[in-house]
Amino acid sequence: MRILFITSNRLGDAVLSTGLLAHLSERHPDAALTIACGPLPAPLFRSVPGLERLIPMPKRAWARHWIDLWRACVGTRWDLVVDLRNSAVGRLVLAKRRFFHARAPHLHKVEEIGRVLGLSPPPSPRLWIDAAAEAEADRLLTGGTEPFLAIGPTANWTGKEWPAERFADLATRLTGPGGRLSGRRVAVLAAGPERERARPVLDALGSRAIDLTGRTDPMAAAACVRRAALYIGNDSGLMHIAAAAGTPTVGLFGPGFPEIYGPWGVAARTVISRVPRSELLARQKADPQATGLMDGISVDAVEQASEELFGPATQERREVVTNPCKSPETGP
């Protein structure tokens, strides 16, 4: 059996689609999977059980990346095509069955994606972290074995970034004397292009910081974050990686949409700005370079959300990820 799975070029959306992919892999354990996605999330799929081919799709002018994908897939007779991009490729290759993504704006993305195959409840995102990524985490996280605090102080645009000094203040509270993670180190993660925006946090934390900025691909980042006691970060792909890895996760939202893109899982919390989203979006529309869009989130509020995760839900979530249950026996 051959399955073609076409997912997002965006890191966060690709992570949120992994539950559906896991369902297919578990339902058809002998199937040969071909996965097409953007180059950034591609490393997350390299160890999916049954993977026959991974096709990264760097964008090309005039949508030629779709032509390239069609050429790569048209010679195969597919038993099942699941196209989360609603592309022409999913319609123009030979296939016995095809399923496409239909928007449902009132649902969380995980629920929306689960509806593609009629799965309710939807399968939760999950990751397949391989030995190479674990070895890379060993190399990067030298100097201690205790679970640490992980933070993601950047995002794909600055309007979604909580002030650096608040991240530093929060990390000091949690890892300082009397804090829940007293004496623990603080791993700071950011994509390569965002590294300088994370610099103020690293400078404020000094010797307590583990500098992972620009040093990991998504798979290595997942291997590192999975070892953390807690992850706190802005609305970003890294936030979804942390939640999918089973790490207790706090996501911070100002002008974003937590009802659609909040971190998924029983050990996940969302902190929303006190300033109404409509006001924040209006400010951003009037000035795309507007600053202070995340100022409505206090350090106290994020600390309180973090405290809620030090309890039974944390252990429950880790057990689910370590021993993942099979998806419901419904759908293809």
C-alpha positions as a printed NumPy array, in Angstrom:
array([[  0.   ,   0.   ,   0.   ],
       [  1.305,   3.456,  -0.923],
       [  0.211,   6.608,   0.882],
       [  0.972,  10.189,  -0.159],
       [  0.761,  12.712,   2.697],
       [  1.073,  16.389,   1.746],
       [  1.431,  18.766,   4.678],
       [  2.459,  22.334,   5.423],
       [  5.571,  24.304,   4.609],
       [  5.126,  26.087,   7.971],
       [  6.695,  24.484,  11.013],
       [  3.777,  24.872,  13.424],
       [  1.104,  23.639,  11.027],
       [  3.285,  20.69 ,  10.037],
       [  3.688,  19.702,  13.702],
       [ -0.067,  19.927,  14.245],
       [ -0.6  ,  17.509,  11.339],
       [  1.577,  14.781,  12.858],
       [ -1.296,  13.232,  14.8  ],
       [ -3.126,  12.485,  11.573],
       [  0.055,  11.054,  10.082],
       [  0.565,   8.872,  13.163],
       [ -2.974,   7.556,  12.758],
       [ -2.243,   6.546,   9.161],
       [  1.064,   4.929,  10.112],
       [ -0.518,   2.912,  12.91 ],
       [ -3.617,   1.973,  10.93 ],
       [ -1.513,   0.809,   7.966],
       [  1.763,  -0.424,   9.509],
       [  2.934,  -2.071,   6.289],
       [  2.249,   0.936,   4.049],
       [  4.985,   2.841,   2.235],
       [  4.662,   6.533,   3.077],
       [  5.691,   9.464,   0.939],
       [  5.604,  12.786,   2.806],
       [  5.793,  16.181,   1.11 ],
       [  6.31 ,  19.309,   3.211],
       [  8.34 ,  22.49 ,   3.468],
       [ 12.121,  22.296,   3.948],
       [ 11.949,  23.711,   7.497],
       [  9.73 ,  21.009,   9.076],
       [ 11.171,  18.199,   6.908],
       [ 13.612,  16.891,   9.573],
       [ 10.665,  16.105,  11.855],
       [  9.439,  13.472,   9.404],
       [ 12.68 ,  11.66 ,   8.631],
       [ 12.018,   8.828,  11.126],
       [  8.306,   8.27 ,  10.595],
       [  7.615,   4.501,  10.566],
       [  7.11 ,   3.251,   7.027],
       [  8.687,   6.281,   5.393],
       [  9.708,   5.5  ,   1.835],
       [ 10.361,   9.013,   0.587],
       [ 10.535,  12.489,   2.12 ],
       [ 10.106,  15.336,  -0.358],
       [ 11.043,  18.816,   0.911],
       [  9.384,  21.515,  -1.202],
       [ 11.334,  24.772,  -1.278],
       [  9.169,  27.485,  -2.786],
       [  9.943,  28.395,  -6.39 ],
       [  8.725,  31.209,  -8.608],
       [  5.459,  30.632, -10.463],
       [  4.579,  27.784,  -8.093],
       [  7.054,  25.507,  -9.815],
       [  7.561,  23.597,  -6.553],
       [  4.104,  22.103,  -7.131],
       [  5.123,  21.044, -10.639],
       [  8.207,  19.401,  -9.159],
       [  6.054,  17.522,  -6.655],
       [  3.648,  16.382,  -9.368],
       [  6.541,  15.057, -11.429],
       [  7.851,  13.182,  -8.402],
       [  4.459,  11.584,  -7.68 ],
       [  2.643,  11.181, -10.992],
       [  4.337,   7.893, -11.886],
       [  2.936,   6.115,  -8.817],
       [ -0.535,   4.66 ,  -8.407],
       [ -1.44 ,   5.722,  -4.874],
       [ -3.788,   3.78 ,  -2.654],
       [ -4.439,   6.831,  -0.473],
       [ -3.704,  10.543,  -0.856],
       [ -4.141,  12.879,   2.117],
       [ -3.573,  16.432,   0.922],
       [ -3.665,  19.036,   3.685],
       [ -2.73 ,  21.747,   1.187],
       [ -5.744,  21.151,  -1.097],
       [ -3.347,  21.233,  -4.014],
       [ -3.782,  20.291,  -7.642],
       [ -1.207,  17.549,  -7.109],
       [ -3.583,  15.664,  -4.826],
       [ -6.159,  15.725,  -7.614],
       [ -3.932,  15.021, -10.598],
       [ -2.126,  11.869,  -9.485],
       [ -3.663,   8.414,  -9.785],
       [ -5.243,   7.389,  -6.49 ],
       [ -7.902,   5.021,  -5.193],
       [ -8.949,   7.401,  -2.406],
       [ -8.277,  11.073,  -1.775],
       [ -8.876,  13.274,   1.239],
       [ -8.508,  17.028,   1.381],
       [ -8.365,  19.614,   4.135],
       [-11.517,  21.691,   4.631],
       [-11.287,  24.844,   6.715],
       [-13.271,  24.947,   9.967],
       [-12.345,  28.288,  11.572],
       [-14.337,  27.58 ,  14.733],
       [-12.109,  24.614,  15.61 ],
       [ -8.57 ,  24.228,  16.85 ],
       [ -6.224,  23.201,  14.031],
       [ -5.754,  19.737,  15.526],
       [ -9.523,  19.201,  15.485],
       [ -9.788,  20.651,  11.995],
       [ -7.089,  18.319,  10.698],
       [ -8.655,  15.318,  12.444],
       [-11.873,  15.946,  10.531],
       [-10.05 ,  15.192,   7.268],
       [-10.412,  11.501,   8.109],
       [-13.443,  11.863,  10.355],
       [-11.503,  11.287,  13.578],
       [-13.16 ,  12.385,  16.811],
       [-11.497,  12.954,  19.165],
       [ -8.622,  13.968,  16.912],
       [ -5.251,  12.276,  17.324],
       [ -2.794,  14.474,  19.196],
       [  0.415,  15.655,  17.527],
       [  3.443,  13.476,  18.158],
       [  7.082,  13.319,  17.137],
       [  9.442,  10.551,  16.074],
       [ 12.744,  11.61 ,  17.62 ],
       [ 15.612,   9.533,  16.291],
       [ 18.991,   8.486,  17.67 ],
       [ 20.857,  11.145,  15.694],
       [ 18.757,  13.883,  17.295],
       [ 19.248,  12.39 ,  20.761],
       [ 23.001,  12.335,  20.184],
       [ 22.881,  15.973,  19.114],
       [ 20.943,  16.816,  22.284],
       [ 23.604,  15.006,  24.332],
       [ 26.263,  17.169,  22.689],
       [ 24.389,  20.437,  23.201],
       [ 23.17 ,  19.835,  26.75 ],
       [ 26.441,  18.966,  28.447],
       [ 26.996,  19.964,  32.045],
       [ 23.989,  18.499,  33.84 ],
       [ 21.305,  15.841,  33.777],
       [ 18.479,  17.497,  35.703],
       [ 15.456,  18.673,  33.696],
       [ 15.857,  22.359,  32.931],
       [ 13.668,  25.304,  32.006],
       [ 13.366,  25.895,  28.251],
       [ 12.216,  29.189,  26.78 ],
       [ 11.484,  30.384,  23.262],
       [ 11.708,  34.207,  23.343],
       [ 11.271,  34.791,  19.594],
       [  8.634,  34.229,  16.917],
       [  8.269,  34.589,  13.159],
       [  7.402,  38.276,  13.593],
       [  8.285,  40.627,  16.401],
       [  4.673,  41.574,  17.186],
       [  4.232,  38.133,  18.792],
       [  7.317,  38.392,  20.996],
       [  6.955,  38.934,  24.744],
       [  9.527,  41.463,  26.02 ],
       [ 12.94 ,  39.924,  26.569],
       [ 13.27 ,  41.412,  30.045],
       [ 10.085,  39.647,  31.128],
       [ 11.393,  36.305,  29.916],
       [ 14.565,  36.927,  31.925],
       [ 12.58 ,  37.983,  35.001],
       [ 10.372,  34.906,  34.797],
       [ 13.342,  32.565,  34.331],
       [ 15.017,  34.126,  37.367],
       [ 11.893,  33.604,  39.475],
       [ 11.475,  29.968,  38.45 ],
       [ 15.127,  28.952,  38.759],
       [ 16.19 ,  31.236,  41.61 ],
       [ 16.093,  30.414,  45.343],
       [ 12.635,  29.168,  46.279],
       [ 11.559,  28.761,  42.654],
       [  9.965,  25.606,  41.332],
       [ 13.11 ,  24.872,  39.347],
       [ 15.582,  26.348,  41.784],
       [ 19.172,  25.972,  40.64 ],
       [ 18.259,  24.601,  37.222],
       [ 19.704,  25.823,  33.953],
       [ 17.71 ,  27.71 ,  31.315],
       [ 17.858,  26.63 ,  27.664],
       [ 17.159,  29.469,  25.233],
       [ 16.02 ,  28.415,  21.762],
       [ 15.5  ,  30.444,  18.599],
       [ 15.869,  29.976,  14.856],
       [ 19.067,  31.197,  13.246],
       [ 17.614,  34.439,  11.8  ],
       [ 16.091,  35.256,  15.206],
       [ 19.266,  34.708,  17.191],
       [ 20.077,  38.366,  17.808],
       [ 16.572,  39.013,  19.114],
       [ 17.198,  36.356,  21.771],
       [ 20.534,  37.888,  22.75 ],
       [ 19.117,  40.166,  25.515],
       [ 17.669,  37.108,  27.273],
       [ 20.98 ,  35.253,  27.076],
       [ 22.867,  38.279,  28.361],
       [ 20.459,  38.697,  31.288],
       [ 20.701,  35.039,  32.309],
       [ 24.48 ,  34.883,  32.047],
       [ 26.075,  31.604,  33.109],
       [ 22.696,  29.975,  33.813],
       [ 21.81 ,  30.031,  30.104],
       [ 22.256,  27.182,  27.656],
       [ 22.55 ,  28.922,  24.314],
       [ 20.722,  26.817,  21.694],
       [ 19.862,  29.76 ,  19.447],
       [ 20.502,  28.941,  15.802],
       [ 22.123,  25.65 ,  16.752],
       [ 19.347,  23.116,  16.158],
       [ 17.135,  21.927,  13.364],
       [ 13.545,  21.12 ,  14.416],
       [ 14.354,  17.483,  15.204],
       [ 17.316,  18.339,  17.412],
       [ 15.253,  21.074,  19.073],
       [ 12.585,  18.481,  19.859],
       [ 15.163,  16.146,  21.384],
       [ 16.463,  18.976,  23.576],
       [ 13.068,  20.335,  24.635],
       [ 11.769,  16.871,  25.496],
       [ 14.313,  16.793,  28.328],
       [ 13.029,  20.053,  29.831],
       [ 10.856,  20.25 ,  32.932],
       [  8.905,  23.135,  31.411],
       [  8.785,  25.115,  28.177],
       [  7.578,  28.724,  27.98 ],
       [  7.448,  30.552,  24.685],
       [  5.667,  32.752,  22.204],
       [  3.195,  31.532,  19.591],
       [  5.592,  29.711,  17.267],
       [  6.442,  26.387,  15.687],
       [  8.816,  25.681,  18.56 ],
       [  5.911,  26.   ,  21.005],
       [  4.067,  23.258,  19.101],
       [  7.201,  21.096,  19.036],
       [  7.473,  21.363,  22.825],
       [  3.837,  20.377,  23.36 ],
       [  4.065,  17.495,  20.87 ],
       [  7.233,  16.26 ,  22.59 ],
       [  5.265,  15.927,  25.837],
       [  6.951,  18.779,  27.676],
       [  4.63 ,  20.88 ,  29.874],
       [  4.148,  23.983,  27.734],
       [  2.985,  27.54 ,  28.316],
       [  2.188,  29.5  ,  25.146],
       [  1.957,  33.296,  25.123],
       [ -0.543,  35.055,  22.85 ],
       [ -1.176,  38.716,  22.124],
       [ -2.419,  39.421,  18.584],
       [ -2.556,  35.693,  17.763],
       [ -5.401,  33.176,  17.857],
       [ -4.981,  30.743,  20.764],
       [ -8.378,  29.128,  20.135],
       [ -6.95 ,  27.906,  16.817],
       [ -3.207,  27.715,  17.435],
       [ -2.814,  27.27 ,  21.181],
       [ -0.485,  24.486,  22.37 ],
       [ -2.354,  21.173,  22.347],
       [ -2.429,  18.721,  25.236],
       [ -3.417,  18.177,  28.844],
       [ -0.081,  19.607,  29.994],
       [ -0.402,  22.811,  27.992],
       [ -1.563,  26.253,  29.058],
       [ -2.198,  29.483,  27.189],
       [ -1.689,  32.98 ,  28.58 ],
       [ -3.548,  35.71 ,  26.704],
       [ -2.906,  39.435,  26.743],
       [ -5.197,  41.587,  28.865],
       [ -5.448,  43.96 ,  25.887],
       [ -8.271,  42.859,  23.544],
       [ -7.05 ,  41.157,  20.399],
       [ -9.127,  43.479,  18.212],
       [ -7.202,  46.447,  19.594],
       [ -3.854,  44.738,  19.055],
       [ -4.698,  43.796,  15.477],
       [ -5.884,  47.332,  14.765],
       [ -2.574,  48.692,  16.059],
       [ -0.653,  46.217,  13.945],
       [ -2.679,  47.077,  10.844],
       [ -2.085,  50.794,  11.344],
       [  1.631,  50.225,  11.879],
       [  3.133,  46.878,  10.783],
       [  6.21 ,  47.736,  12.86 ],
       [  4.177,  48.433,  15.996],
       [  5.846,  47.41 ,  19.236],
       [  4.477,  46.487,  22.629],
       [  1.755,  44.157,  21.321],
       [  2.612,  41.612,  24.014],
       [  2.92 ,  44.059,  26.896],
       [ -0.517,  43.035,  28.198],
       [  0.917,  39.77 ,  29.557],
       [  2.413,  40.074,  33.024],
       [  5.195,  37.989,  34.495],
       [  2.864,  37.08 ,  37.369],
       [  0.285,  35.636,  34.927],
       [  2.853,  33.444,  33.184],
       [  4.312,  32.29 ,  36.475],
       [  0.844,  31.289,  37.671],
       [  0.198,  29.308,  34.478],
       [  3.552,  27.599,  34.92 ],
       [  2.695,  26.608,  38.482],
       [ -0.464,  24.877,  37.25 ],
       [  1.668,  22.474,  35.235],
       [  3.603,  21.091,  38.174],
       [  1.065,  18.422,  39.046],
       [ -0.678,  15.211,  37.89 ],
       [ -1.379,  16.549,  34.394],
       [  2.342,  16.804,  33.747],
       [  2.931,  13.131,  34.491],
       [ -0.164,  12.109,  32.544],
       [  1.002,  13.928,  29.432],
       [  4.492,  12.447,  29.624],
       [  3.036,   8.936,  29.916],
       [  0.846,   9.499,  26.871],
       [  3.849,  10.547,  24.791],
       [  6.145,   7.826,  26.075],
       [  3.522,   5.126,  25.52 ],
       [  1.314,   6.561,  22.75 ],
       [ -2.078,   4.932,  22.391],
       [ -3.322,   3.912,  18.992],
       [ -5.637,   6.332,  17.266],
       [ -9.364,   5.516,  17.256],
       [-10.221,   2.733,  14.846],
       [-12.155,   5.011,  12.545],
       [-11.301,   6.647,   9.265],
       [ -9.172,   5.227,   6.455]])
